[in-house]
PDB file of C-alpha atoms in Angstrom:
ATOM      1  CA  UNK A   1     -12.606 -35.755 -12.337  1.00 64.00           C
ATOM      2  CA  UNK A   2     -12.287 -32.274 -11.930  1.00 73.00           C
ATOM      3  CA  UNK A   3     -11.116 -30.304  -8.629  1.00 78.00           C
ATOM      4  CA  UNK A   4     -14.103 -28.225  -6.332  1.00 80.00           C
ATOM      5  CA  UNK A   5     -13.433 -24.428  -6.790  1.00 83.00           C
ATOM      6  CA  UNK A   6     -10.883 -23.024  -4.441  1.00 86.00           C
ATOM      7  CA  UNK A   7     -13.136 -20.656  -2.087  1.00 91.00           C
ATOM      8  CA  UNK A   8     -12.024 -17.166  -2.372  1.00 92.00           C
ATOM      9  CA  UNK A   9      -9.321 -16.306  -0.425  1.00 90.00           C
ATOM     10  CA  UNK A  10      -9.794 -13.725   3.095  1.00 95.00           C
ATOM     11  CA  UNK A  11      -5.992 -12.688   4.177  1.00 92.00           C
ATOM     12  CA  UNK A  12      -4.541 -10.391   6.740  1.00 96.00           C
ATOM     13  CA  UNK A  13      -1.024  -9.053   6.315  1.00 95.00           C
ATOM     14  CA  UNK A  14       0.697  -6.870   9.233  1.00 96.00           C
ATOM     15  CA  UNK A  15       3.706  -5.041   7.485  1.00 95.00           C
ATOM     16  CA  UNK A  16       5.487  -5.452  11.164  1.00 96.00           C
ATOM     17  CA  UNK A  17       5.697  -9.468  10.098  1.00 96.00           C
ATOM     18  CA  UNK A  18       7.345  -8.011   6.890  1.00 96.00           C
ATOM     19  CA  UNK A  19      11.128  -7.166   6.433  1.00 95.00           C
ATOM     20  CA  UNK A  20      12.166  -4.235   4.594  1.00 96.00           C
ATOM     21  CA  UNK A  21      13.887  -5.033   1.270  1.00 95.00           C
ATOM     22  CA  UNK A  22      16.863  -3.316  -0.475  1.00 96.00           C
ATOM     23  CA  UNK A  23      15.647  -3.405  -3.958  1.00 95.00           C
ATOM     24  CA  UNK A  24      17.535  -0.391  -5.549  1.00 96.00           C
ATOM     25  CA  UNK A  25      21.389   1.336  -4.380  1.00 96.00           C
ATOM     26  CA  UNK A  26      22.983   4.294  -5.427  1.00 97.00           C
ATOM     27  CA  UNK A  27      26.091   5.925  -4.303  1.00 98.00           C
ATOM     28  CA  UNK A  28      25.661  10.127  -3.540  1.00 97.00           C
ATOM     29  CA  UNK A  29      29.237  10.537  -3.025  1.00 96.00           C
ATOM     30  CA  UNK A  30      30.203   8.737   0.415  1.00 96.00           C
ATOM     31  CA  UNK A  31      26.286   8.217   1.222  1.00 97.00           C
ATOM     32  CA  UNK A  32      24.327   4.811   0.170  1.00 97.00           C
ATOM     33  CA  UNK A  33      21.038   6.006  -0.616  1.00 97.00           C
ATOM     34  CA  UNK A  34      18.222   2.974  -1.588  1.00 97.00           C
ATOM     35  CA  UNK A  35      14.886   1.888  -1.925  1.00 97.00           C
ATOM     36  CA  UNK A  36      13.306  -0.626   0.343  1.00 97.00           C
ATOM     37  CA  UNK A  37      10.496  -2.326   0.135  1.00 97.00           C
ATOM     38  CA  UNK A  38       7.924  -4.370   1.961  1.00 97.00           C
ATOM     39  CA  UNK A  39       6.542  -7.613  -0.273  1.00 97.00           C
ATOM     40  CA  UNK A  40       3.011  -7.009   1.673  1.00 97.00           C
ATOM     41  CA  UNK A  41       1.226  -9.140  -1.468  1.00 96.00           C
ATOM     42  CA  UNK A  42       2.321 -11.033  -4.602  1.00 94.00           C
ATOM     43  CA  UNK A  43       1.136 -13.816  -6.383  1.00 93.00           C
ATOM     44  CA  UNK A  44       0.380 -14.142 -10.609  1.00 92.00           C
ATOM     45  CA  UNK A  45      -2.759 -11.410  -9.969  1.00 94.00           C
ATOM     46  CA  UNK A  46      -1.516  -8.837  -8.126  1.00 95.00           C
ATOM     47  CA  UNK A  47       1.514  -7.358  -6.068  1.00 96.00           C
ATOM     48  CA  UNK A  48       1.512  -4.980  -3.143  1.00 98.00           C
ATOM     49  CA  UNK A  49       4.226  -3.593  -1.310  1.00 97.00           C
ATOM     50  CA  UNK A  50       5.156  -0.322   0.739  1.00 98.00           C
ATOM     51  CA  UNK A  51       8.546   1.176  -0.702  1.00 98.00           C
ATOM     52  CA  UNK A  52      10.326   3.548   0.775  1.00 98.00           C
ATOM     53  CA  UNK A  53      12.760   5.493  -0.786  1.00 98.00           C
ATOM     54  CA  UNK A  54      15.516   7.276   0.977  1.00 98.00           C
ATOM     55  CA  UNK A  55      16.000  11.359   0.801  1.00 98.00           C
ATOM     56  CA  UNK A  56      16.825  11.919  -3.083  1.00 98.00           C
ATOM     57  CA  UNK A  57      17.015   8.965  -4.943  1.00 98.00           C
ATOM     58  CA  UNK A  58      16.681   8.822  -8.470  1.00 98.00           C
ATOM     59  CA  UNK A  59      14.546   6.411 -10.148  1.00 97.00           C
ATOM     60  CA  UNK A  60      14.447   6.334 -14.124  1.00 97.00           C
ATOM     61  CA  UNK A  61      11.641   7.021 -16.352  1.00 98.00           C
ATOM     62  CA  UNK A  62       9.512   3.994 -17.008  1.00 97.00           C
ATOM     63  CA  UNK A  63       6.326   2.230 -16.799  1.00 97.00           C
ATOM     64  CA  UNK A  64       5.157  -1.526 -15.891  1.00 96.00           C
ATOM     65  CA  UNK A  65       3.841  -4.541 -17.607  1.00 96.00           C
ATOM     66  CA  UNK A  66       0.438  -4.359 -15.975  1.00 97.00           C
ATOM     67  CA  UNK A  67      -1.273  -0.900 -14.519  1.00 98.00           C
ATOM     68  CA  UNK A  68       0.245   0.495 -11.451  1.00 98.00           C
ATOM     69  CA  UNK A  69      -0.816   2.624  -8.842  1.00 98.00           C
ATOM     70  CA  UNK A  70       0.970   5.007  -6.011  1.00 98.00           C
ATOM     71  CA  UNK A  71       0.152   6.690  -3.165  1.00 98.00           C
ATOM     72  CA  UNK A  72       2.299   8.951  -1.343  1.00 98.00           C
ATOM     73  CA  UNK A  73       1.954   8.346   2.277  1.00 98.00           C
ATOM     74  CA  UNK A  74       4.651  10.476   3.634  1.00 98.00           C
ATOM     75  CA  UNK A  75       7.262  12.643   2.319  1.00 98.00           C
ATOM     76  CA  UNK A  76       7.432  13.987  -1.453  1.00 98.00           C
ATOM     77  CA  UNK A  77       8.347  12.633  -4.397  1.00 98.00           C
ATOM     78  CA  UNK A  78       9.289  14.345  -7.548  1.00 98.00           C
ATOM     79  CA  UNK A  79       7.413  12.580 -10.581  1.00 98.00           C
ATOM     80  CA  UNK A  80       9.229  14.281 -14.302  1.00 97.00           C
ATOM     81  CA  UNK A  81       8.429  18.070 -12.913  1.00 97.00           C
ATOM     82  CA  UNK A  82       5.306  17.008 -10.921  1.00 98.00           C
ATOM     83  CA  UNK A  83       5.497  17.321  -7.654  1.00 98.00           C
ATOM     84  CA  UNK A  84       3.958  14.683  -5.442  1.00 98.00           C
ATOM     85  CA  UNK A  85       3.038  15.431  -1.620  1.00 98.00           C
ATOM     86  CA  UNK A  86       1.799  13.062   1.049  1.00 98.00           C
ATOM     87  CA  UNK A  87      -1.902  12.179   0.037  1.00 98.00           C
ATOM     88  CA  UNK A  88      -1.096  11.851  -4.176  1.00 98.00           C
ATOM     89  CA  UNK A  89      -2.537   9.241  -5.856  1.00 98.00           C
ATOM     90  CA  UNK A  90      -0.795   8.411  -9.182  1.00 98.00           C
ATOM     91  CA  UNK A  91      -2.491   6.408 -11.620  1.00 98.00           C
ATOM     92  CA  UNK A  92      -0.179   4.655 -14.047  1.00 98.00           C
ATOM     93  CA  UNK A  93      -1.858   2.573 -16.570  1.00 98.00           C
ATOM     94  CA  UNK A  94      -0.544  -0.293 -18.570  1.00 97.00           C
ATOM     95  CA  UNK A  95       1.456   1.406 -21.679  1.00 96.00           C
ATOM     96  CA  UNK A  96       1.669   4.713 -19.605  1.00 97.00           C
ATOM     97  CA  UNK A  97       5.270   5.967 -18.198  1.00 97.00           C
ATOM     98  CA  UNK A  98       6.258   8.223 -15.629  1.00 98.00           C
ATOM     99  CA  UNK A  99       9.233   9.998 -14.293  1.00 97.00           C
ATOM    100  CA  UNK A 100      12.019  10.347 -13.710  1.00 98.00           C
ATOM    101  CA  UNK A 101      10.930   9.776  -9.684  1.00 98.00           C
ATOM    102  CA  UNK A 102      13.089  11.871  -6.910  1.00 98.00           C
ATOM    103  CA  UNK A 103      12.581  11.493  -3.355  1.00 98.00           C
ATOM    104  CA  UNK A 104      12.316  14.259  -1.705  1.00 98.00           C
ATOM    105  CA  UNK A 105      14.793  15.498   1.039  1.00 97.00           C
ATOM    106  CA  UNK A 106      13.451  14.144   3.767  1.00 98.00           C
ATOM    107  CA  UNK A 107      12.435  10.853   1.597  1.00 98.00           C
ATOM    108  CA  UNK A 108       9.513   9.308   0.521  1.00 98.00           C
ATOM    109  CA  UNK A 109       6.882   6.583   1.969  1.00 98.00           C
ATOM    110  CA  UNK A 110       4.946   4.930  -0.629  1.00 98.00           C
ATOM    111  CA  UNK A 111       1.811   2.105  -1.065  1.00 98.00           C
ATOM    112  CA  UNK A 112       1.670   0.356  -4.060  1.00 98.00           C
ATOM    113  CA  UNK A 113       0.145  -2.042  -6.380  1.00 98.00           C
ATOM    114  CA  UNK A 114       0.100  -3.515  -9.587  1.00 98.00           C
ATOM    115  CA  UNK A 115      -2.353  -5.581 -11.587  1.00 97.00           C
ATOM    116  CA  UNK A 116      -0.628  -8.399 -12.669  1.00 93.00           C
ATOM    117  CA  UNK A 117       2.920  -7.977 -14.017  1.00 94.00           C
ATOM    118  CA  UNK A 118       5.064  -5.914 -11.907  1.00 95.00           C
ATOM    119  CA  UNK A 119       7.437  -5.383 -14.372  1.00 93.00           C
ATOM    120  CA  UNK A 120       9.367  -2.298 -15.322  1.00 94.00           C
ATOM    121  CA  UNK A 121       9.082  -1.266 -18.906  1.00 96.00           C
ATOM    122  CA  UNK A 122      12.202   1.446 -19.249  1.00 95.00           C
ATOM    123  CA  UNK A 123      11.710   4.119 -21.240  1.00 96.00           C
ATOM    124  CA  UNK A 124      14.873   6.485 -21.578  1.00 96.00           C
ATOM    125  CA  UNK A 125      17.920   5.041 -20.281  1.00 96.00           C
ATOM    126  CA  UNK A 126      20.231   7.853 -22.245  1.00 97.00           C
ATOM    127  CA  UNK A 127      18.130  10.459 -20.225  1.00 96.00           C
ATOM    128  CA  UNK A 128      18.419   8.347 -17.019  1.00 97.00           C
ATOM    129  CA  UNK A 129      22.211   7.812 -17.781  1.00 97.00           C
ATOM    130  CA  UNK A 130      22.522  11.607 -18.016  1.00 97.00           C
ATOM    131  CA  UNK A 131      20.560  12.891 -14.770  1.00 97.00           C
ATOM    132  CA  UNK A 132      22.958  10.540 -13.058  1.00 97.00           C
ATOM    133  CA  UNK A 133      26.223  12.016 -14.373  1.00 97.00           C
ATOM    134  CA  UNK A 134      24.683  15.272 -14.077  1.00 97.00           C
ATOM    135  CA  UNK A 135      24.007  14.880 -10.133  1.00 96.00           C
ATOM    136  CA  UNK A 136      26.812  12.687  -9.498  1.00 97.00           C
ATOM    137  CA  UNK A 137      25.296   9.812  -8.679  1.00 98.00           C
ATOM    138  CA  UNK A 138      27.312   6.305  -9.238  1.00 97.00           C
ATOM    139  CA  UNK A 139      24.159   3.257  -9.756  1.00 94.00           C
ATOM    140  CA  UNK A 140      25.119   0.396  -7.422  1.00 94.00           C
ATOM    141  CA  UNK A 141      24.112  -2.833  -9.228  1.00 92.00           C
ATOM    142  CA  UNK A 142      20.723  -4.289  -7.977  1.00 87.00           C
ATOM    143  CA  UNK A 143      21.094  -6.194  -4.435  1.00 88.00           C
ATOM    144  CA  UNK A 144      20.185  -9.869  -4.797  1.00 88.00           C
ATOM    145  CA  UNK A 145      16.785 -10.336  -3.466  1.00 88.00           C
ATOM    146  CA  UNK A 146      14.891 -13.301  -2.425  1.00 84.00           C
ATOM    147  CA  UNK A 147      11.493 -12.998  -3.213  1.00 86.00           C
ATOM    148  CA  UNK A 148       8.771 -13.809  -1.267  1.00 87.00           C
ATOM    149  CA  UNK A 149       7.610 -17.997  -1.422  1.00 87.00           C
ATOM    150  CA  UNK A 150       4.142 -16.631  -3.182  1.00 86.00           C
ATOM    151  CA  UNK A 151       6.015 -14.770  -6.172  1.00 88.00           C
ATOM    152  CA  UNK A 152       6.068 -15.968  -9.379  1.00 87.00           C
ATOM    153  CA  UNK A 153       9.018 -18.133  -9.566  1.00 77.00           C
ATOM    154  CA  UNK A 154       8.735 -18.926  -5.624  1.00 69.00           C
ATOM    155  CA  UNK A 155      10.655 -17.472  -4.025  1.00 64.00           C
ATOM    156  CA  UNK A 156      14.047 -17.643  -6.076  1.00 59.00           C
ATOM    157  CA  UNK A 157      16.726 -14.799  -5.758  1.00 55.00           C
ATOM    158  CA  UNK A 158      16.114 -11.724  -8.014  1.00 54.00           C
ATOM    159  CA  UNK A 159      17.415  -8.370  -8.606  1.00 48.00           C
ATOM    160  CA  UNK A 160      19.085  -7.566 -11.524  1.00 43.00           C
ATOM    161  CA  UNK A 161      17.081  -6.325 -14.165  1.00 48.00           C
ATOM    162  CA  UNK A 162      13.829  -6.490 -12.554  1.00 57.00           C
ATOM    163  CA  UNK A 163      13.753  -3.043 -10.700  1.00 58.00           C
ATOM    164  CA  UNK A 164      14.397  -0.244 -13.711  1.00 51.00           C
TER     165      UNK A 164
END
């Protein structure tokens, strides 16, 4: 006997209810600089979250398993030589890559979702590994993470390799 169709699903999130997440570290001499973000939506079809990223951090080149999108609320951020003001939208689709990101130096507010897989796909550690030395910036391994109960893999603690 099969099951009735689920009816299609009607939520509201307030990112109040939410708690900032640590999700990336970095050491700028004495200063911990991160990114945090919200886990507003995530489930096997789509993840949302606001990130913000603290005055500039570095974020390697990369792209993501599924397409990807990013709007720049507030702030700036620095996208290869591109810069990005308040009101960008960037379009990254699936296969595409982009960066490295920098936060600008008052930071950088951001909305974002992904279509699927949230993934990142690396694409030039060496170059990454070399921005780093040259702005003397030490990478912090990822902060464990617990992941919200809808994520794939419910919940469990992440980090690791799953930011880039």
């Amino acid at each position: 006997m099969s099951e009735a169709p689920k009816a299609p699903r009607l939520a509201f999130i307030n990112g109040d209810d939410v708690p900032w997440t640590e999700v990336i570290a970095q050491m700028h001499g004495e200063r911990r600089v991160s990114v945090h973000e919200k886990f507003l939506e995530w489930n096997e079809k789509r993840m949302v979250v606001l990130g913000r990223y603290d005055p500039n951090v570095v974020i390697e080149r990369h792209g993501h398993a599924s397409d990807h999108l990013v709007y720049v609320l507030e702030g700036m951020l620095l996208v290869g030589d591109r810069p990005c003001p308040a009101g960008t939208l960037i379009v990254l689709e699936l296969g595409a890559s982009f960066g490295p990101l920098i936060a600008g130096e008052k930071g950088a507010l951001l909305f974002e979702t992904w279509a699927g897989d949230p993934r990142p796909v690396p694409a030039d550690k060496a170059g990454y590994e070399a921005l780093l030395g040259q702005r003397k910036i030490v990478r912090i391994p990822n902060p464990r993470v617990k992941w919200p109960e809808t994520a794939p893999g419910g919940g469990s603690s992440g980090g690791g390799d799953f930011y880039a």
